Amino acid sequence: MIVMKFGGSSVANAERIRHVASIIKTYADKRPAVVLSAMGDTTDYLLEAADLALTGKVDISNVEKLHRDTAKDLGVAIDSVNELLDELKFLLTGISMLKELTKRTRDYLVSFGERLSVRMMAAYLNANGVPAKFYDAWDVGFVSDSNFMSAELLDEVWKTIPAHLSDYAKGKDKNIPIITGFIAKDKNGYITTLGRGGSDLSATMIGAAMNADEVQTWKDVEGILTADPRTVKNARTVAEVTYDEAAELAYFGAQVLHPRSMNPCRVNGTPVRVKNSYNIDFPGSVIVAKHSGERPPVTAITSKKNNIVIDLVSTRMIGLPGFLAHVFNQFLKWEISIDVIATSEVSVSLTINTDKPLDGLKADLERYASVDIKRGKSIVTIICDVARSSEILQSAFKVLSEEKVNVQMISQGASKVNISFIVDDAEANTVVKALHKAYFGEN
Ligand code: ASP
């Protein structure tokens, strides 16, 4: 068995749905379980409709039009889609009357996106001679906690998912399951969501729980690339990365998979393959526990713009324990998470990425240190074998000095797979290009 996951842009319209259906058909003999996101921007439309309902207006015309037009174009009559659209309107009317929207209701509301898309795909596959059956995630065992909008799946899913899907895996049930990503139900039967981009997690959870041969996440790019192709024209596909490397890549700006989604597959080493829906035969990139051959010194280079660097220098606490504890407590208090950090005995530099006002945090930090806040900074990350850091850093610094870029902070990640530099936003693309050339050559 394999799991195939298609994101919102892959199922954005009738043409894309036809294409995805043809890909599913190609893999039919591998017993695929298919996980889908909501069509196109439906999740965003639903969230906008919720905000509008709070002002007393009910309008889901864009969601309605997209789904009705698509059904028409695909030539499928779907009562189940119409029923859901009616239910959605009732819900929004309720919100508009109460002018109140709890996180629980918000999850119920956004769940319609994924529920609509699986109905559409299953109807189209069936109409074209591919037996398929749609499932809302809770009907294949997705149970979560009640942390609405970013729920965690409960451990029992390792048993409940196979309880529902093993007949299909064994070939007893011939209908390809088309399953909603992103959503689950809590123990009280309320719909929850797994956080934005949560469909990847749904797919990896099914793959790991079913011990699938692989989980395929289908994108519109040639797998995981050595750099962002918008910056580096000759970026190429990385054939193999580890879960750790993929998590760092995602965290530091590459559009791969949500770092959290790797977790279920780490448990039993289920491989996750990133495939290009425009190039079906291309193997793409596979994410595995360990490199199969020799690990390359550098896997990829990413950059993430718009960070804020905070430099703290303590005069008062020289040599005293607890300086960092005080500092971190202030970030906890203001609920701002820290990304990259570099410290010495009495000073610490760290980066954050937030739109929140920083006056309160600054005032609190100034009780312990002098505080300098600098905006417009980029984190350039080299995903690499940190055991070879001297060699990697040697070429990095050569490149940086040639480019006359002054590194403002440097940090070697504890996960042993990344080295990060902080530079000005204006310099980031030049740095990424130059590093890419140094590590991967011209072509
Ligand atoms: N539809 C959800 C979102 O847009 C979940 C997903 O696509 O993974 O965040």
Short mmCIF file of C-alpha atoms and ligand atoms in Angstrom, two decimals:
data_model
loop_
_atom_site.label_atom_id
_atom_site.label_comp_id
_atom_site.label_asym_id
_atom_site.label_seq_id
_atom_site.Cartn_x
_atom_site.Cartn_y
_atom_site.Cartn_z
CA MET A 1 0.00 0.00 0.00
CA ILE A 2 1.06 3.59 -0.61
CA VAL A 3 -0.38 6.94 0.47
CA MET A 4 -0.75 9.73 -2.10
CA LYS A 5 -1.34 13.26 -0.86
CA PHE A 6 -2.40 16.14 -3.10
CA GLY A 7 -2.42 19.73 -1.82
CA GLY A 8 -4.90 22.50 -2.58
CA SER A 9 -3.26 23.76 -5.78
CA SER A 10 -3.17 20.20 -7.21
CA VAL A 11 -6.97 20.00 -6.95
CA ALA A 12 -7.70 23.69 -7.57
CA ASN A 13 -10.05 23.22 -10.56
CA ALA A 14 -11.62 20.64 -12.87
CA GLU A 15 -8.54 20.40 -15.07
CA ARG A 16 -6.26 19.74 -12.10
CA ILE A 17 -8.72 17.20 -10.66
CA ARG A 18 -8.74 15.30 -13.96
CA HIS A 19 -4.97 15.29 -13.94
CA VAL A 20 -4.77 14.06 -10.33
CA ALA A 21 -7.34 11.37 -11.10
CA SER A 22 -5.12 10.16 -13.94
CA ILE A 23 -2.12 10.01 -11.59
CA ILE A 24 -4.16 8.01 -9.04
CA LYS A 25 -5.19 5.64 -11.82
CA THR A 26 -1.53 5.09 -12.79
CA TYR A 27 -0.81 3.95 -9.25
CA ALA A 28 -4.01 1.94 -8.75
CA ASP A 29 -2.17 -1.40 -8.55
CA LYS A 30 -0.11 -0.14 -5.61
CA ARG A 31 -3.30 0.12 -3.51
CA PRO A 32 -3.12 3.86 -2.86
CA ALA A 33 -4.93 5.62 -0.03
CA VAL A 34 -5.44 9.18 -1.25
CA VAL A 35 -5.38 12.23 1.05
CA LEU A 36 -6.66 15.56 -0.26
CA SER A 37 -6.59 19.17 0.82
CA ALA A 38 -9.39 21.62 0.15
CA MET A 39 -9.62 22.85 -3.46
CA GLY A 40 -7.37 25.86 -4.19
CA ASP A 41 -7.88 28.68 -1.71
CA THR A 42 -11.05 27.26 -0.18
CA THR A 43 -9.68 27.22 3.38
CA ASP A 44 -8.86 30.93 3.12
CA TYR A 45 -12.27 31.66 1.58
CA LEU A 46 -13.96 29.87 4.47
CA LEU A 47 -11.99 31.83 7.03
CA GLU A 48 -12.92 35.07 5.22
CA ALA A 49 -16.58 33.99 5.16
CA ALA A 50 -16.39 33.43 8.92
CA ASP A 51 -15.05 36.94 9.52
CA LEU A 52 -17.77 38.35 7.30
CA ALA A 53 -20.45 36.39 9.14
CA LEU A 54 -19.29 38.05 12.35
CA THR A 55 -20.32 41.36 10.81
CA GLY A 56 -23.76 39.92 10.04
CA LYS A 57 -23.26 38.96 6.37
CA VAL A 58 -23.50 35.47 4.93
CA ASP A 59 -21.57 35.03 1.71
CA ILE A 60 -20.00 31.82 0.45
CA SER A 61 -20.48 32.62 -3.20
CA ASN A 62 -16.83 31.94 -4.09
CA VAL A 63 -16.80 28.51 -2.38
CA GLU A 64 -20.17 27.66 -3.86
CA LYS A 65 -19.24 28.80 -7.36
CA LEU A 66 -15.91 26.98 -7.34
CA HIS A 67 -17.46 23.67 -6.30
CA ARG A 68 -20.59 23.86 -8.44
CA ASP A 69 -18.66 24.98 -11.54
CA THR A 70 -16.09 22.24 -11.02
CA ALA A 71 -18.75 19.55 -10.58
CA LYS A 72 -20.41 20.75 -13.77
CA ASP A 73 -17.17 20.85 -15.69
CA LEU A 74 -16.28 17.33 -14.48
CA GLY A 75 -19.73 16.16 -15.47
CA VAL A 76 -20.56 14.76 -12.05
CA ALA A 77 -23.83 15.38 -10.25
CA ILE A 78 -23.09 15.32 -6.57
CA ASP A 79 -25.79 15.48 -4.00
CA SER A 80 -23.24 15.09 -1.23
CA VAL A 81 -21.54 18.34 -2.31
CA ASN A 82 -24.84 20.18 -2.44
CA GLU A 83 -25.81 18.88 1.00
CA LEU A 84 -22.55 20.13 2.47
CA LEU A 85 -22.94 23.55 0.83
CA ASP A 86 -26.40 23.84 2.40
CA GLU A 87 -25.04 22.83 5.81
CA LEU A 88 -22.26 25.40 5.42
CA LYS A 89 -24.80 28.14 4.75
CA PHE A 90 -26.78 27.19 7.84
CA LEU A 91 -23.64 27.33 9.90
CA LEU A 92 -22.66 30.77 8.60
CA THR A 93 -26.19 32.03 9.19
CA GLY A 94 -25.88 30.83 12.80
CA ILE A 95 -22.55 32.64 13.20
CA SER A 96 -24.00 35.80 11.64
CA MET A 97 -26.90 35.76 14.08
CA LEU A 98 -24.85 35.04 17.18
CA LYS A 99 -21.95 37.23 16.00
CA GLU A 100 -19.73 34.82 17.84
CA LEU A 101 -17.12 32.41 16.57
CA THR A 102 -15.32 30.02 18.90
CA LYS A 103 -12.26 28.04 17.83
CA ARG A 104 -14.45 24.94 17.84
CA THR A 105 -16.91 26.49 15.40
CA ARG A 106 -14.07 27.78 13.25
CA ASP A 107 -12.76 24.21 12.91
CA TYR A 108 -16.21 22.92 12.04
CA LEU A 109 -16.41 25.65 9.41
CA VAL A 110 -13.03 25.10 7.72
CA SER A 111 -13.57 21.32 7.68
CA PHE A 112 -15.99 21.86 4.79
CA GLY A 113 -13.12 22.55 2.39
CA GLU A 114 -11.55 19.10 2.66
CA ARG A 115 -14.94 17.38 2.92
CA LEU A 116 -16.06 18.97 -0.32
CA SER A 117 -12.90 18.07 -2.21
CA VAL A 118 -12.94 14.34 -1.36
CA ARG A 119 -16.55 14.06 -2.48
CA MET A 120 -15.71 15.72 -5.76
CA MET A 121 -12.70 13.49 -6.46
CA ALA A 122 -14.45 10.23 -5.50
CA ALA A 123 -17.41 11.10 -7.71
CA TYR A 124 -15.13 11.86 -10.64
CA LEU A 125 -13.09 8.66 -10.22
CA ASN A 126 -16.23 6.51 -9.97
CA ALA A 127 -17.74 8.17 -13.02
CA ASN A 128 -14.57 7.24 -14.90
CA GLY A 129 -14.43 3.59 -13.98
CA VAL A 130 -12.05 3.82 -11.02
CA PRO A 131 -13.85 2.50 -7.94
CA ALA A 132 -13.32 4.99 -5.11
CA LYS A 133 -14.98 5.91 -1.84
CA PHE A 134 -14.72 9.21 0.02
CA TYR A 135 -14.11 9.35 3.78
CA ASP A 136 -14.19 12.12 6.32
CA ALA A 137 -11.05 11.51 8.39
CA TRP A 138 -12.97 10.44 11.51
CA ASP A 139 -14.51 7.61 9.52
CA VAL A 140 -11.04 6.09 9.09
CA GLY A 141 -10.02 6.52 12.73
CA PHE A 142 -8.69 10.08 13.05
CA VAL A 143 -9.16 11.03 16.72
CA SER A 144 -7.48 14.08 18.22
CA ASP A 145 -7.34 16.08 21.42
CA SER A 146 -9.64 19.10 21.78
CA ASN A 147 -7.02 21.72 21.05
CA PHE A 148 -9.10 23.32 18.31
CA MET A 149 -7.26 24.86 15.35
CA SER A 150 -4.06 22.96 16.12
CA ALA A 151 -5.16 19.61 17.45
CA GLU A 152 -2.77 16.74 18.10
CA LEU A 153 -3.71 13.25 16.99
CA LEU A 154 -4.12 10.78 19.85
CA ASP A 155 -1.82 7.74 20.06
CA GLU A 156 -4.74 5.43 19.49
CA VAL A 157 -4.78 6.39 15.80
CA TRP A 158 -1.94 3.88 15.34
CA LYS A 159 -4.65 1.25 15.93
CA THR A 160 -7.84 2.92 14.75
CA ILE A 161 -6.52 3.80 11.28
CA PRO A 162 -5.45 0.20 10.46
CA ALA A 163 -8.76 -1.04 11.89
CA HIS A 164 -10.51 0.94 9.16
CA LEU A 165 -8.09 0.59 6.26
CA SER A 166 -6.65 -2.91 6.53
CA ASP A 167 -9.41 -4.52 4.44
CA TYR A 168 -8.45 -2.17 1.64
CA ALA A 169 -4.72 -2.77 2.19
CA LYS A 170 -5.29 -6.51 1.98
CA GLY A 171 -7.29 -6.17 -1.20
CA LYS A 172 -10.64 -7.21 0.32
CA ASP A 173 -12.13 -3.80 -0.38
CA LYS A 174 -11.56 -2.62 -3.96
CA ASN A 175 -12.59 1.03 -3.52
CA ILE A 176 -9.69 3.49 -3.39
CA PRO A 177 -10.17 5.50 -0.20
CA ILE A 178 -10.19 9.27 -0.80
CA ILE A 179 -9.65 10.77 2.63
CA THR A 180 -9.87 14.33 3.94
CA GLY A 181 -6.55 15.73 5.13
CA PHE A 182 -6.29 18.32 7.92
CA ILE A 183 -9.29 17.30 10.04
CA ALA A 184 -10.22 14.89 12.84
CA LYS A 185 -12.72 14.63 15.67
CA ASP A 186 -12.11 14.82 19.39
CA LYS A 187 -13.46 12.34 21.93
CA ASN A 188 -16.65 14.39 22.29
CA GLY A 189 -17.32 14.11 18.58
CA TYR A 190 -16.41 17.71 17.74
CA ILE A 191 -14.53 18.40 14.52
CA THR A 192 -10.95 19.59 14.99
CA THR A 193 -8.22 20.71 12.59
CA LEU A 194 -4.51 19.87 12.73
CA GLY A 195 -3.23 23.39 11.97
CA ARG A 196 -2.65 25.09 8.60
CA GLY A 197 -0.98 22.75 6.15
CA GLY A 198 -2.12 19.83 8.30
CA SER A 199 -2.95 17.53 5.38
CA ASP A 200 0.67 16.45 5.14
CA LEU A 201 0.41 15.16 8.69
CA SER A 202 -2.80 13.29 7.86
CA ALA A 203 -0.99 11.55 5.01
CA THR A 204 2.14 10.66 6.95
CA MET A 205 0.01 9.41 9.84
CA ILE A 206 -1.89 7.05 7.56
CA GLY A 207 1.34 5.92 5.90
CA ALA A 208 3.08 5.22 9.20
CA ALA A 209 0.07 3.56 10.88
CA MET A 210 -0.44 1.32 7.83
CA ASN A 211 3.28 0.64 7.45
CA ALA A 212 2.89 1.78 3.84
CA ASP A 213 5.64 1.25 1.27
CA GLU A 214 5.83 5.02 0.96
CA VAL A 215 3.93 8.25 1.43
CA GLN A 216 3.94 10.39 -1.70
CA THR A 217 3.29 14.10 -1.39
CA TRP A 218 2.58 15.47 -4.83
CA LYS A 219 3.66 19.05 -5.56
CA ASP A 220 4.19 21.25 -8.58
CA VAL A 221 8.01 21.15 -8.31
CA GLU A 222 10.67 18.52 -8.97
CA GLY A 223 10.84 17.36 -5.34
CA ILE A 224 13.14 18.99 -2.81
CA LEU A 225 15.61 21.33 -4.46
CA THR A 226 19.13 22.39 -3.52
CA ALA A 227 17.84 26.00 -3.31
CA ASP A 228 14.77 28.06 -4.09
CA PRO A 229 14.57 28.01 -7.92
CA ARG A 230 13.32 31.63 -7.89
CA THR A 231 16.72 32.63 -6.53
CA VAL A 232 18.98 29.99 -8.02
CA LYS A 233 18.04 29.09 -11.60
CA ASN A 234 20.09 25.92 -11.71
CA ALA A 235 18.85 24.55 -8.38
CA ARG A 236 18.53 20.79 -8.69
CA THR A 237 16.62 18.00 -7.10
CA VAL A 238 18.07 16.39 -4.02
CA ALA A 239 17.46 12.67 -4.47
CA GLU A 240 17.49 11.79 -0.79
CA VAL A 241 17.28 13.70 2.50
CA THR A 242 16.80 12.56 6.08
CA TYR A 243 13.78 13.44 8.22
CA ASP A 244 16.00 15.81 10.23
CA GLU A 245 17.24 17.56 7.12
CA ALA A 246 13.73 17.86 5.72
CA ALA A 247 12.48 19.31 9.01
CA GLU A 248 15.24 21.94 9.00
CA LEU A 249 14.57 22.71 5.34
CA ALA A 250 10.90 23.29 6.04
CA TYR A 251 11.62 25.30 9.13
CA PHE A 252 14.09 27.59 7.40
CA GLY A 253 12.00 28.53 4.44
CA ALA A 254 11.85 25.71 1.88
CA GLN A 255 8.34 24.73 0.91
CA VAL A 256 8.73 21.03 1.58
CA LEU A 257 6.55 19.53 4.27
CA HIS A 258 5.53 20.89 7.62
CA PRO A 259 8.25 19.80 10.10
CA ARG A 260 5.60 18.22 12.36
CA SER A 261 4.38 16.00 9.54
CA MET A 262 7.61 14.00 9.55
CA ASN A 263 7.02 12.71 13.08
CA PRO A 264 4.76 9.68 12.45
CA CYS A 265 7.08 8.39 9.70
CA ARG A 266 10.14 8.71 11.92
CA VAL A 267 8.61 6.13 14.27
CA ASN A 268 8.92 3.23 11.84
CA GLY A 269 10.98 4.75 9.05
CA THR A 270 8.20 5.02 6.46
CA PRO A 271 9.75 6.84 3.49
CA VAL A 272 8.12 10.07 2.30
CA ARG A 273 8.56 10.91 -1.37
CA VAL A 274 8.05 14.40 -2.80
CA LYS A 275 6.80 14.01 -6.38
CA ASN A 276 6.09 16.45 -9.19
CA SER A 277 2.55 16.18 -10.56
CA TYR A 278 3.75 17.67 -13.86
CA ASN A 279 6.46 15.02 -14.28
CA ILE A 280 4.96 11.75 -13.07
CA ASP A 281 7.84 9.44 -13.94
CA PHE A 282 10.48 11.56 -12.27
CA PRO A 283 11.41 9.94 -8.93
CA GLY A 284 11.51 13.27 -7.04
CA SER A 285 13.08 13.32 -3.58
CA VAL A 286 12.74 10.73 -0.89
CA ILE A 287 12.87 11.51 2.82
CA VAL A 288 14.30 8.64 4.86
CA ALA A 289 15.75 7.95 8.31
CA LYS A 290 19.36 7.57 7.13
CA HIS A 291 21.25 8.31 3.94
CA SER A 292 21.52 5.12 1.90
CA GLY A 293 24.95 5.93 0.48
CA GLU A 294 27.59 8.38 1.57
CA ARG A 295 26.14 11.56 2.97
CA PRO A 296 26.97 14.60 0.84
CA PRO A 297 28.64 17.46 2.74
CA VAL A 298 25.93 19.95 1.71
CA THR A 299 22.34 18.99 0.90
CA ALA A 300 20.64 22.33 0.28
CA ILE A 301 20.67 26.05 1.03
CA THR A 302 17.62 27.96 2.20
CA SER A 303 16.89 31.50 3.23
CA LYS A 304 14.13 33.13 5.18
CA LYS A 305 13.67 36.91 5.08
CA ASN A 306 12.12 39.46 7.44
CA ASN A 307 13.57 38.34 10.71
CA ILE A 308 14.37 40.52 13.68
CA VAL A 309 17.70 40.20 15.47
CA ILE A 310 17.81 41.09 19.15
CA ASP A 311 21.24 41.65 20.67
CA LEU A 312 21.37 41.60 24.43
CA VAL A 313 24.43 42.53 26.45
CA SER A 314 24.32 42.12 30.19
CA THR A 315 26.60 44.23 32.26
CA ARG A 316 24.96 43.52 35.58
CA MET A 317 25.02 39.76 35.35
CA ILE A 318 28.58 39.11 34.26
CA GLY A 319 29.50 35.66 35.57
CA LEU A 320 26.18 35.17 37.36
CA PRO A 321 24.02 32.15 36.61
CA GLY A 322 20.49 32.72 35.41
CA PHE A 323 20.98 35.41 32.78
CA LEU A 324 19.62 33.25 29.98
CA ALA A 325 16.79 32.00 32.18
CA HIS A 326 15.68 35.61 32.74
CA VAL A 327 15.91 36.34 29.04
CA PHE A 328 13.93 33.28 27.95
CA ASN A 329 11.24 33.93 30.52
CA GLN A 330 10.48 37.28 28.92
CA PHE A 331 9.99 35.61 25.53
CA LEU A 332 7.70 33.10 27.17
CA LYS A 333 5.73 35.89 28.83
CA TRP A 334 5.22 37.72 25.50
CA GLU A 335 4.63 34.45 23.63
CA ILE A 336 7.31 35.09 21.04
CA SER A 337 9.30 32.12 19.83
CA ILE A 338 13.01 32.28 19.18
CA ASP A 339 14.48 30.77 16.00
CA VAL A 340 18.25 31.11 15.89
CA ILE A 341 20.43 31.86 18.86
CA ALA A 342 24.10 32.51 19.58
CA THR A 343 25.45 33.23 23.05
CA SER A 344 28.54 34.12 24.99
CA GLU A 345 28.96 34.47 28.74
CA VAL A 346 27.34 37.90 28.95
CA SER A 347 25.69 38.51 25.64
CA VAL A 348 23.16 36.77 23.50
CA SER A 349 21.93 37.36 19.98
CA LEU A 350 18.74 35.78 18.83
CA THR A 351 16.29 36.00 15.99
CA ILE A 352 12.52 36.13 16.04
CA ASN A 353 9.94 36.32 13.29
CA THR A 354 6.86 38.14 14.45
CA ASP A 355 4.50 41.01 13.69
CA LYS A 356 3.76 41.61 17.35
CA PRO A 357 4.74 44.98 18.86
CA LEU A 358 7.98 44.59 20.81
CA ASP A 359 7.82 47.53 23.25
CA GLY A 360 6.71 45.41 26.22
CA LEU A 361 9.28 42.69 25.57
CA LYS A 362 12.00 45.31 25.14
CA ALA A 363 11.15 47.02 28.40
CA ASP A 364 11.22 43.68 30.23
CA LEU A 365 14.55 42.67 28.67
CA GLU A 366 16.07 46.03 29.57
CA ARG A 367 15.80 45.04 33.22
CA TYR A 368 18.66 42.59 32.56
CA ALA A 369 20.61 43.86 29.60
CA SER A 370 21.09 46.56 27.04
CA VAL A 371 18.85 45.73 24.10
CA ASP A 372 19.43 46.42 20.43
CA ILE A 373 16.66 45.43 17.99
CA LYS A 374 17.48 45.21 14.28
CA ARG A 375 14.94 44.45 11.58
CA GLY A 376 15.20 43.27 7.96
CA LYS A 377 17.47 40.32 8.58
CA SER A 378 17.67 37.02 6.70
CA ILE A 379 18.55 33.60 8.00
CA VAL A 380 20.59 31.76 5.39
CA THR A 381 20.84 28.09 6.30
CA ILE A 382 23.19 25.48 4.91
CA ILE A 383 21.66 22.05 5.42
CA CYS A 384 24.77 19.97 5.74
CA ASP A 385 26.77 17.32 7.52
CA VAL A 386 27.86 19.31 10.54
CA ALA A 387 30.61 16.75 11.21
CA ARG A 388 32.35 18.37 8.23
CA SER A 389 31.65 21.92 9.39
CA SER A 390 35.24 23.20 9.15
CA GLU A 391 35.43 22.32 5.47
CA ILE A 392 31.94 23.72 4.83
CA LEU A 393 32.58 26.92 6.76
CA GLN A 394 35.89 27.45 5.02
CA SER A 395 34.21 27.67 1.62
CA ALA A 396 31.31 29.65 3.06
CA PHE A 397 33.56 32.35 4.51
CA LYS A 398 35.61 32.51 1.32
CA VAL A 399 32.42 33.15 -0.65
CA LEU A 400 31.09 35.65 1.87
CA SER A 401 34.28 37.67 1.90
CA GLU A 402 34.42 37.66 -1.90
CA GLU A 403 30.89 39.00 -1.91
CA LYS A 404 31.85 41.53 0.81
CA VAL A 405 29.05 40.31 3.03
CA ASN A 406 29.49 40.69 6.73
CA VAL A 407 27.95 37.83 8.71
CA GLN A 408 26.10 39.25 11.68
CA MET A 409 25.54 36.06 13.60
CA ILE A 410 26.29 32.40 13.10
CA SER A 411 24.83 29.30 14.67
CA GLN A 412 25.43 25.60 14.24
CA GLY A 413 22.21 23.74 14.95
CA ALA A 414 22.03 21.07 17.61
CA SER A 415 20.41 18.69 15.15
CA LYS A 416 23.78 18.35 13.41
CA VAL A 417 22.31 19.16 10.05
CA ASN A 418 22.43 22.93 9.76
CA ILE A 419 24.63 25.98 9.96
CA SER A 420 22.80 29.32 9.86
CA PHE A 421 24.08 32.83 9.13
CA ILE A 422 22.29 36.09 9.65
CA VAL A 423 22.75 38.70 6.92
CA ASP A 424 20.79 41.74 5.74
CA ASP A 425 17.67 40.95 3.70
CA ALA A 426 19.18 42.86 0.77
CA GLU A 427 22.17 40.50 0.74
CA ALA A 428 20.35 37.18 1.16
CA ASN A 429 19.83 36.28 -2.50
CA THR A 430 23.43 37.08 -3.41
CA VAL A 431 24.65 34.93 -0.53
CA VAL A 432 22.42 31.99 -1.46
CA LYS A 433 23.51 32.18 -5.11
CA ALA A 434 27.19 32.41 -4.25
CA LEU A 435 27.01 29.55 -1.73
CA HIS A 436 25.09 27.41 -4.18
CA LYS A 437 27.76 27.99 -6.80
CA ALA A 438 30.50 27.12 -4.31
CA TYR A 439 28.90 23.85 -3.18
CA PHE A 440 27.07 22.66 -6.28
CA GLY A 441 29.00 24.28 -9.13
CA GLU A 442 27.65 26.20 -12.12
CA ASN A 443 25.39 23.53 -13.52
N1 ASP B 1 -6.56 23.15 3.63
C1 ASP B 1 -5.72 23.33 4.77
C2 ASP B 1 -4.91 24.59 4.62
O1 ASP B 1 -5.04 25.30 3.62
C3 ASP B 1 -4.89 22.15 5.07
C4 ASP B 1 -3.89 21.76 4.01
O2 ASP B 1 -4.02 22.13 2.85
O3 ASP B 1 -2.94 21.04 4.33
O4 ASP B 1 -4.16 24.92 5.49
#
